[in-house]
Amino acid sequence: MLMLTVLSCLCSSLLLLLLSVSGGKLPEAEVEIEVLHKPFLCRRKSKYGDILLVHHDGYFENGTMFHSSRNEGDKQAMWFTLGIKEAIKGWDKGLQDMCAGEKRKLIVPPALAYGKEGKGKIPPESTLTFIIEVLEIRNGPRSHESFQEMDLNDDWKLSKHEVKEYLKKEFERHGYPPNDTLHENMVADIFAKEDKNKDGVISSREFTYRHDEL
Ligand SMILES: [Ca+2]
Ligand SMILES: [Ca+2]
């Protein structure tokens, strides 16, 4: 129970690090992307692991709107992490290489949206259209910057020791006492999922890229 509470209280970076999805078969489905607006100046482009601030409108195939972040709820744009299935797969595929200020139309087949089951007001097998505007792009916890912060000896690999030190720091930052047994278990869990080639270290590539999961 305590462990659950502790885990659920740790925010973004740690949870994202723990988040790992076993790779299934790649769906054949593709997202249709239409760029509606591209700003003249583009300082950086979105990539996996970035967090994006987005406004989004969703439509059914018949043109009926089923959601609009501008008109519904708190009318706030939302933060979204690219590439970790935080939203639907269609977003992870369709929102790469975007500039802040860019607006795209995505046509997402059911396999990359809510599939055979549907969800809430989305009926099964729905192809969905989204108009998405990216307002801001920031480094997410999967960024090179985060990696460098964890990589204490700058060898571009994360050892178990480095990950453990990071966990300790994160625990302290969130007001929890260090817990050696818990940290050991978490490190073991992280390495089981993230050290893909089982060489005992998490390389920057293992840390940053998650392509095969999409
Ligand atoms: Ca290192
Ligand atoms: Ca490795």
PDB file of C-alpha atoms and ligand atoms in Angstrom:
ATOM      1  CA  MET A   1       0.000   0.000   0.000  1.00  0.00           C
ATOM      2  CA  LEU A   2       2.740   2.409   0.982  1.00  0.00           C
ATOM      3  CA  MET A   3       4.641   1.481  -2.120  1.00  0.00           C
ATOM      4  CA  LEU A   4       1.604   2.139  -4.254  1.00  0.00           C
ATOM      5  CA  THR A   5       1.065   5.506  -2.656  1.00  0.00           C
ATOM      6  CA  VAL A   6       4.693   6.435  -3.061  1.00  0.00           C
ATOM      7  CA  LEU A   7       4.686   5.338  -6.671  1.00  0.00           C
ATOM      8  CA  SER A   8       1.535   7.171  -7.553  1.00  0.00           C
ATOM      9  CA  CYS A   9       2.864  10.358  -6.002  1.00  0.00           C
ATOM     10  CA  LEU A  10       6.078  10.481  -7.922  1.00  0.00           C
ATOM     11  CA  CYS A  11       5.497  12.595 -10.915  1.00  0.00           C
ATOM     12  CA  SER A  12       6.260  12.541 -14.592  1.00  0.00           C
ATOM     13  CA  SER A  13       9.861  11.560 -15.085  1.00  0.00           C
ATOM     14  CA  LEU A  14       9.882   8.560 -12.844  1.00  0.00           C
ATOM     15  CA  LEU A  15       6.554   7.180 -13.916  1.00  0.00           C
ATOM     16  CA  LEU A  16       7.418   7.658 -17.536  1.00  0.00           C
ATOM     17  CA  LEU A  17      10.639   5.815 -16.999  1.00  0.00           C
ATOM     18  CA  LEU A  18       8.692   2.951 -15.513  1.00  0.00           C
ATOM     19  CA  LEU A  19       6.148   3.043 -18.264  1.00  0.00           C
ATOM     20  CA  SER A  20       6.978   0.381 -20.701  1.00  0.00           C
ATOM     21  CA  VAL A  21       4.783  -1.437 -23.099  1.00  0.00           C
ATOM     22  CA  SER A  22       5.684  -4.810 -24.464  1.00  0.00           C
ATOM     23  CA  GLY A  23       6.003  -4.583 -28.210  1.00  0.00           C
ATOM     24  CA  GLY A  24       3.117  -6.093 -30.103  1.00  0.00           C
ATOM     25  CA  LYS A  25       2.835  -6.498 -33.830  1.00  0.00           C
ATOM     26  CA  LEU A  26       3.035  -3.311 -35.806  1.00  0.00           C
ATOM     27  CA  PRO A  27      -0.318  -2.248 -37.138  1.00  0.00           C
ATOM     28  CA  GLU A  28      -0.399  -1.651 -40.862  1.00  0.00           C
ATOM     29  CA  ALA A  29      -2.669   1.330 -40.410  1.00  0.00           C
ATOM     30  CA  GLU A  30      -1.309   4.782 -41.137  1.00  0.00           C
ATOM     31  CA  VAL A  31      -2.317   8.260 -40.105  1.00  0.00           C
ATOM     32  CA  GLU A  32      -3.144  10.665 -42.877  1.00  0.00           C
ATOM     33  CA  ILE A  33      -1.459  13.969 -42.148  1.00  0.00           C
ATOM     34  CA  GLU A  34      -2.318  17.309 -43.660  1.00  0.00           C
ATOM     35  CA  VAL A  35      -0.383  20.392 -42.584  1.00  0.00           C
ATOM     36  CA  LEU A  36      -2.866  23.240 -42.276  1.00  0.00           C
ATOM     37  CA  HIS A  37      -0.461  25.863 -41.042  1.00  0.00           C
ATOM     38  CA  LYS A  38       3.290  25.889 -40.626  1.00  0.00           C
ATOM     39  CA  PRO A  39       4.960  28.852 -38.951  1.00  0.00           C
ATOM     40  CA  PHE A  40       7.747  30.587 -40.815  1.00  0.00           C
ATOM     41  CA  LEU A  41      10.096  30.313 -37.859  1.00  0.00           C
ATOM     42  CA  CYS A  42      10.698  26.904 -36.372  1.00  0.00           C
ATOM     43  CA  ARG A  43      13.207  26.711 -33.565  1.00  0.00           C
ATOM     44  CA  ARG A  44      12.831  22.972 -33.017  1.00  0.00           C
ATOM     45  CA  LYS A  45      10.660  20.114 -34.143  1.00  0.00           C
ATOM     46  CA  SER A  46       8.721  17.703 -31.980  1.00  0.00           C
ATOM     47  CA  LYS A  47      10.227  14.277 -31.393  1.00  0.00           C
ATOM     48  CA  TYR A  48       9.468  11.282 -29.214  1.00  0.00           C
ATOM     49  CA  GLY A  49       9.711  12.102 -25.537  1.00  0.00           C
ATOM     50  CA  ASP A  50       8.844  15.781 -25.959  1.00  0.00           C
ATOM     51  CA  ILE A  51       5.870  17.228 -24.183  1.00  0.00           C
ATOM     52  CA  LEU A  52       3.553  19.259 -26.366  1.00  0.00           C
ATOM     53  CA  LEU A  53       0.936  21.799 -25.390  1.00  0.00           C
ATOM     54  CA  VAL A  54      -1.952  21.201 -27.778  1.00  0.00           C
ATOM     55  CA  HIS A  55      -5.405  22.378 -28.635  1.00  0.00           C
ATOM     56  CA  HIS A  56      -7.442  19.721 -30.351  1.00  0.00           C
ATOM     57  CA  ASP A  57     -10.807  19.295 -32.001  1.00  0.00           C
ATOM     58  CA  GLY A  58     -12.083  15.816 -32.782  1.00  0.00           C
ATOM     59  CA  TYR A  59     -14.600  14.884 -35.479  1.00  0.00           C
ATOM     60  CA  PHE A  60     -16.372  11.743 -36.574  1.00  0.00           C
ATOM     61  CA  GLU A  61     -16.280  10.720 -40.209  1.00  0.00           C
ATOM     62  CA  ASN A  62     -19.625  12.388 -40.840  1.00  0.00           C
ATOM     63  CA  GLY A  63     -18.171  15.698 -39.712  1.00  0.00           C
ATOM     64  CA  THR A  64     -19.814  15.849 -36.290  1.00  0.00           C
ATOM     65  CA  MET A  65     -17.510  17.261 -33.647  1.00  0.00           C
ATOM     66  CA  PHE A  66     -17.145  15.025 -30.590  1.00  0.00           C
ATOM     67  CA  HIS A  67     -14.611  17.068 -28.689  1.00  0.00           C
ATOM     68  CA  SER A  68     -13.087  20.511 -28.680  1.00  0.00           C
ATOM     69  CA  SER A  69     -10.504  21.587 -26.142  1.00  0.00           C
ATOM     70  CA  ARG A  70     -11.239  25.204 -27.024  1.00  0.00           C
ATOM     71  CA  ASN A  71     -14.945  25.008 -26.276  1.00  0.00           C
ATOM     72  CA  GLU A  72     -15.370  22.260 -23.719  1.00  0.00           C
ATOM     73  CA  GLY A  73     -14.390  21.665 -20.111  1.00  0.00           C
ATOM     74  CA  ASP A  74     -11.867  24.180 -18.826  1.00  0.00           C
ATOM     75  CA  LYS A  75     -11.116  25.303 -22.393  1.00  0.00           C
ATOM     76  CA  GLN A  76      -7.429  24.836 -21.725  1.00  0.00           C
ATOM     77  CA  ALA A  77      -4.851  23.437 -24.081  1.00  0.00           C
ATOM     78  CA  MET A  78      -3.414  20.222 -22.675  1.00  0.00           C
ATOM     79  CA  TRP A  79       0.077  18.880 -22.179  1.00  0.00           C
ATOM     80  CA  PHE A  80       0.752  15.622 -23.917  1.00  0.00           C
ATOM     81  CA  THR A  81       3.882  13.452 -24.058  1.00  0.00           C
ATOM     82  CA  LEU A  82       4.722  12.316 -27.566  1.00  0.00           C
ATOM     83  CA  GLY A  83       5.545   8.690 -28.235  1.00  0.00           C
ATOM     84  CA  ILE A  84       4.417   6.867 -25.107  1.00  0.00           C
ATOM     85  CA  LYS A  85       0.783   6.115 -25.937  1.00  0.00           C
ATOM     86  CA  GLU A  86      -0.431   8.753 -23.539  1.00  0.00           C
ATOM     87  CA  ALA A  87      -3.208   9.549 -25.991  1.00  0.00           C
ATOM     88  CA  ILE A  88      -4.056   7.397 -29.005  1.00  0.00           C
ATOM     89  CA  LYS A  89      -1.348   5.898 -31.219  1.00  0.00           C
ATOM     90  CA  GLY A  90      -2.531   8.100 -34.069  1.00  0.00           C
ATOM     91  CA  TRP A  91      -1.341  11.139 -32.162  1.00  0.00           C
ATOM     92  CA  ASP A  92       2.064   9.602 -31.465  1.00  0.00           C
ATOM     93  CA  LYS A  93       2.485   8.907 -35.164  1.00  0.00           C
ATOM     94  CA  GLY A  94       0.893  12.068 -36.481  1.00  0.00           C
ATOM     95  CA  LEU A  95       2.434  14.741 -34.265  1.00  0.00           C
ATOM     96  CA  GLN A  96       6.111  14.173 -34.991  1.00  0.00           C
ATOM     97  CA  ASP A  97       8.334  16.807 -36.576  1.00  0.00           C
ATOM     98  CA  MET A  98       5.955  19.611 -35.732  1.00  0.00           C
ATOM     99  CA  CYS A  99       6.915  23.193 -34.982  1.00  0.00           C
ATOM    100  CA  ALA A 100       5.399  25.254 -32.200  1.00  0.00           C
ATOM    101  CA  GLY A 101       2.513  27.076 -33.847  1.00  0.00           C
ATOM    102  CA  GLU A 102       1.939  24.387 -36.445  1.00  0.00           C
ATOM    103  CA  LYS A 103      -1.561  23.117 -37.106  1.00  0.00           C
ATOM    104  CA  ARG A 104      -2.326  19.705 -38.586  1.00  0.00           C
ATOM    105  CA  LYS A 105      -5.286  17.663 -39.599  1.00  0.00           C
ATOM    106  CA  LEU A 106      -4.940  13.986 -38.744  1.00  0.00           C
ATOM    107  CA  ILE A 107      -7.204  11.296 -40.099  1.00  0.00           C
ATOM    108  CA  VAL A 108      -6.780   8.358 -37.769  1.00  0.00           C
ATOM    109  CA  PRO A 109      -8.028   4.869 -38.601  1.00  0.00           C
ATOM    110  CA  PRO A 110      -9.661   2.874 -35.769  1.00  0.00           C
ATOM    111  CA  ALA A 111      -6.574   0.675 -35.316  1.00  0.00           C
ATOM    112  CA  LEU A 112      -4.634   3.776 -34.250  1.00  0.00           C
ATOM    113  CA  ALA A 113      -7.513   5.279 -32.291  1.00  0.00           C
ATOM    114  CA  TYR A 114     -10.078   3.417 -30.173  1.00  0.00           C
ATOM    115  CA  GLY A 115     -10.260   0.249 -32.231  1.00  0.00           C
ATOM    116  CA  LYS A 116     -12.918  -2.422 -32.125  1.00  0.00           C
ATOM    117  CA  GLU A 117     -14.164  -1.434 -28.687  1.00  0.00           C
ATOM    118  CA  GLY A 118     -14.523   2.305 -29.040  1.00  0.00           C
ATOM    119  CA  LYS A 119     -14.465   4.420 -25.892  1.00  0.00           C
ATOM    120  CA  GLY A 120     -17.103   6.595 -24.219  1.00  0.00           C
ATOM    121  CA  LYS A 121     -18.892   8.412 -26.989  1.00  0.00           C
ATOM    122  CA  ILE A 122     -16.561   6.991 -29.639  1.00  0.00           C
ATOM    123  CA  PRO A 123     -18.334   4.028 -31.276  1.00  0.00           C
ATOM    124  CA  PRO A 124     -16.398   0.894 -32.255  1.00  0.00           C
ATOM    125  CA  GLU A 125     -14.391   1.023 -35.491  1.00  0.00           C
ATOM    126  CA  SER A 126     -14.446   4.813 -35.761  1.00  0.00           C
ATOM    127  CA  THR A 127     -12.123   6.665 -38.063  1.00  0.00           C
ATOM    128  CA  LEU A 128     -11.480   9.974 -36.358  1.00  0.00           C
ATOM    129  CA  THR A 129     -10.345  13.320 -37.661  1.00  0.00           C
ATOM    130  CA  PHE A 130      -8.433  15.692 -35.420  1.00  0.00           C
ATOM    131  CA  ILE A 131      -7.438  19.280 -35.946  1.00  0.00           C
ATOM    132  CA  ILE A 132      -4.462  19.778 -33.681  1.00  0.00           C
ATOM    133  CA  GLU A 133      -2.525  22.927 -32.999  1.00  0.00           C
ATOM    134  CA  VAL A 134       0.781  22.665 -31.161  1.00  0.00           C
ATOM    135  CA  LEU A 135       1.269  25.747 -29.036  1.00  0.00           C
ATOM    136  CA  GLU A 136       4.479  24.825 -27.262  1.00  0.00           C
ATOM    137  CA  ILE A 137       7.115  22.084 -27.263  1.00  0.00           C
ATOM    138  CA  ARG A 138       9.283  21.219 -24.273  1.00  0.00           C
ATOM    139  CA  ASN A 139      11.805  18.568 -23.396  1.00  0.00           C
ATOM    140  CA  GLY A 140      10.064  15.665 -21.744  1.00  0.00           C
ATOM    141  CA  PRO A 141      11.578  13.291 -19.212  1.00  0.00           C
ATOM    142  CA  ARG A 142      12.804  11.131 -22.105  1.00  0.00           C
ATOM    143  CA  SER A 143      14.922  13.943 -23.476  1.00  0.00           C
ATOM    144  CA  HIS A 144      18.673  13.964 -23.828  1.00  0.00           C
ATOM    145  CA  GLU A 145      18.734  16.610 -21.117  1.00  0.00           C
ATOM    146  CA  SER A 146      17.120  14.219 -18.640  1.00  0.00           C
ATOM    147  CA  PHE A 147      19.471  11.486 -19.688  1.00  0.00           C
ATOM    148  CA  GLN A 148      22.490  13.699 -19.141  1.00  0.00           C
ATOM    149  CA  GLU A 149      21.230  14.613 -15.708  1.00  0.00           C
ATOM    150  CA  MET A 150      21.026  10.930 -14.788  1.00  0.00           C
ATOM    151  CA  ASP A 151      24.309   9.985 -16.444  1.00  0.00           C
ATOM    152  CA  LEU A 152      26.639  11.021 -13.637  1.00  0.00           C
ATOM    153  CA  ASN A 153      29.937   9.923 -15.245  1.00  0.00           C
ATOM    154  CA  ASP A 154      29.029  11.117 -18.762  1.00  0.00           C
ATOM    155  CA  ASP A 155      29.655   7.823 -20.501  1.00  0.00           C
ATOM    156  CA  TRP A 156      26.269   7.910 -22.279  1.00  0.00           C
ATOM    157  CA  LYS A 157      25.099   4.859 -20.391  1.00  0.00           C
ATOM    158  CA  LEU A 158      22.994   4.596 -17.271  1.00  0.00           C
ATOM    159  CA  SER A 159      24.279   2.105 -14.755  1.00  0.00           C
ATOM    160  CA  LYS A 160      22.112   0.624 -12.009  1.00  0.00           C
ATOM    161  CA  HIS A 161      23.946   2.839  -9.564  1.00  0.00           C
ATOM    162  CA  GLU A 162      23.099   5.968 -11.560  1.00  0.00           C
ATOM    163  CA  VAL A 163      19.444   5.051 -11.843  1.00  0.00           C
ATOM    164  CA  LYS A 164      19.315   4.350  -8.119  1.00  0.00           C
ATOM    165  CA  GLU A 165      20.904   7.688  -7.310  1.00  0.00           C
ATOM    166  CA  TYR A 166      18.334   9.340  -9.523  1.00  0.00           C
ATOM    167  CA  LEU A 167      15.489   7.559  -7.729  1.00  0.00           C
ATOM    168  CA  LYS A 168      16.869   8.662  -4.380  1.00  0.00           C
ATOM    169  CA  LYS A 169      17.031  12.253  -5.576  1.00  0.00           C
ATOM    170  CA  GLU A 170      13.493  12.087  -6.971  1.00  0.00           C
ATOM    171  CA  PHE A 171      12.199  10.643  -3.704  1.00  0.00           C
ATOM    172  CA  GLU A 172      13.839  13.435  -1.755  1.00  0.00           C
ATOM    173  CA  ARG A 173      12.527  16.041  -4.143  1.00  0.00           C
ATOM    174  CA  HIS A 174       9.008  14.783  -3.523  1.00  0.00           C
ATOM    175  CA  GLY A 175       9.467  14.662   0.234  1.00  0.00           C
ATOM    176  CA  TYR A 176       9.884  10.904   0.705  1.00  0.00           C
ATOM    177  CA  PRO A 177      12.611   9.310   2.789  1.00  0.00           C
ATOM    178  CA  PRO A 178      15.041   7.157   0.814  1.00  0.00           C
ATOM    179  CA  ASN A 179      14.101   3.483   0.891  1.00  0.00           C
ATOM    180  CA  ASP A 180      16.927   1.238  -0.161  1.00  0.00           C
ATOM    181  CA  THR A 181      14.887  -1.927  -0.688  1.00  0.00           C
ATOM    182  CA  LEU A 182      12.264  -0.085  -2.665  1.00  0.00           C
ATOM    183  CA  HIS A 183      14.908   1.637  -4.800  1.00  0.00           C
ATOM    184  CA  GLU A 184      16.608  -1.696  -5.499  1.00  0.00           C
ATOM    185  CA  ASN A 185      13.295  -3.187  -6.587  1.00  0.00           C
ATOM    186  CA  MET A 186      12.462  -0.229  -8.768  1.00  0.00           C
ATOM    187  CA  VAL A 187      15.892  -0.318 -10.399  1.00  0.00           C
ATOM    188  CA  ALA A 188      15.454  -4.039 -11.115  1.00  0.00           C
ATOM    189  CA  ASP A 189      12.049  -3.330 -12.619  1.00  0.00           C
ATOM    190  CA  ILE A 190      13.341  -0.455 -14.736  1.00  0.00           C
ATOM    191  CA  PHE A 191      16.239  -2.504 -16.060  1.00  0.00           C
ATOM    192  CA  ALA A 192      13.995  -5.466 -16.829  1.00  0.00           C
ATOM    193  CA  LYS A 193      11.972  -3.189 -19.105  1.00  0.00           C
ATOM    194  CA  GLU A 194      14.449  -0.667 -20.436  1.00  0.00           C
ATOM    195  CA  ASP A 195      17.716  -2.560 -20.834  1.00  0.00           C
ATOM    196  CA  LYS A 196      16.580  -4.128 -24.071  1.00  0.00           C
ATOM    197  CA  ASN A 197      19.851  -5.852 -24.955  1.00  0.00           C
ATOM    198  CA  LYS A 198      20.477  -6.950 -21.352  1.00  0.00           C
ATOM    199  CA  ASP A 199      24.028  -5.640 -21.169  1.00  0.00           C
ATOM    200  CA  GLY A 200      23.457  -4.208 -17.704  1.00  0.00           C
ATOM    201  CA  VAL A 201      23.304  -0.541 -18.743  1.00  0.00           C
ATOM    202  CA  ILE A 202      20.630   1.622 -20.320  1.00  0.00           C
ATOM    203  CA  SER A 203      22.140   3.260 -23.380  1.00  0.00           C
ATOM    204  CA  SER A 204      21.004   6.680 -24.541  1.00  0.00           C
ATOM    205  CA  ARG A 205      19.360   4.942 -27.464  1.00  0.00           C
ATOM    206  CA  GLU A 206      17.451   2.544 -25.246  1.00  0.00           C
ATOM    207  CA  PHE A 207      16.404   5.493 -23.144  1.00  0.00           C
ATOM    208  CA  THR A 208      15.352   7.856 -25.884  1.00  0.00           C
ATOM    209  CA  TYR A 209      13.967   5.851 -28.752  1.00  0.00           C
ATOM    210  CA  ARG A 210      10.757   3.923 -28.547  1.00  0.00           C
ATOM    211  CA  HIS A 211       9.907   3.546 -32.206  1.00  0.00           C
ATOM    212  CA  ASP A 212       9.214  -0.153 -32.195  1.00  0.00           C
ATOM    213  CA  GLU A 213       6.421   0.334 -29.720  1.00  0.00           C
ATOM    214  CA  LEU A 214       4.297   2.312 -32.101  1.00  0.00           C
TER     215      LEU A 214
HETATM  216 CA    CA B   1      26.886   6.577 -16.878  1.00  0.00          CA
HETATM  217 CA    CA B   2      21.493  -1.938 -22.626  1.00  0.00          CA
END
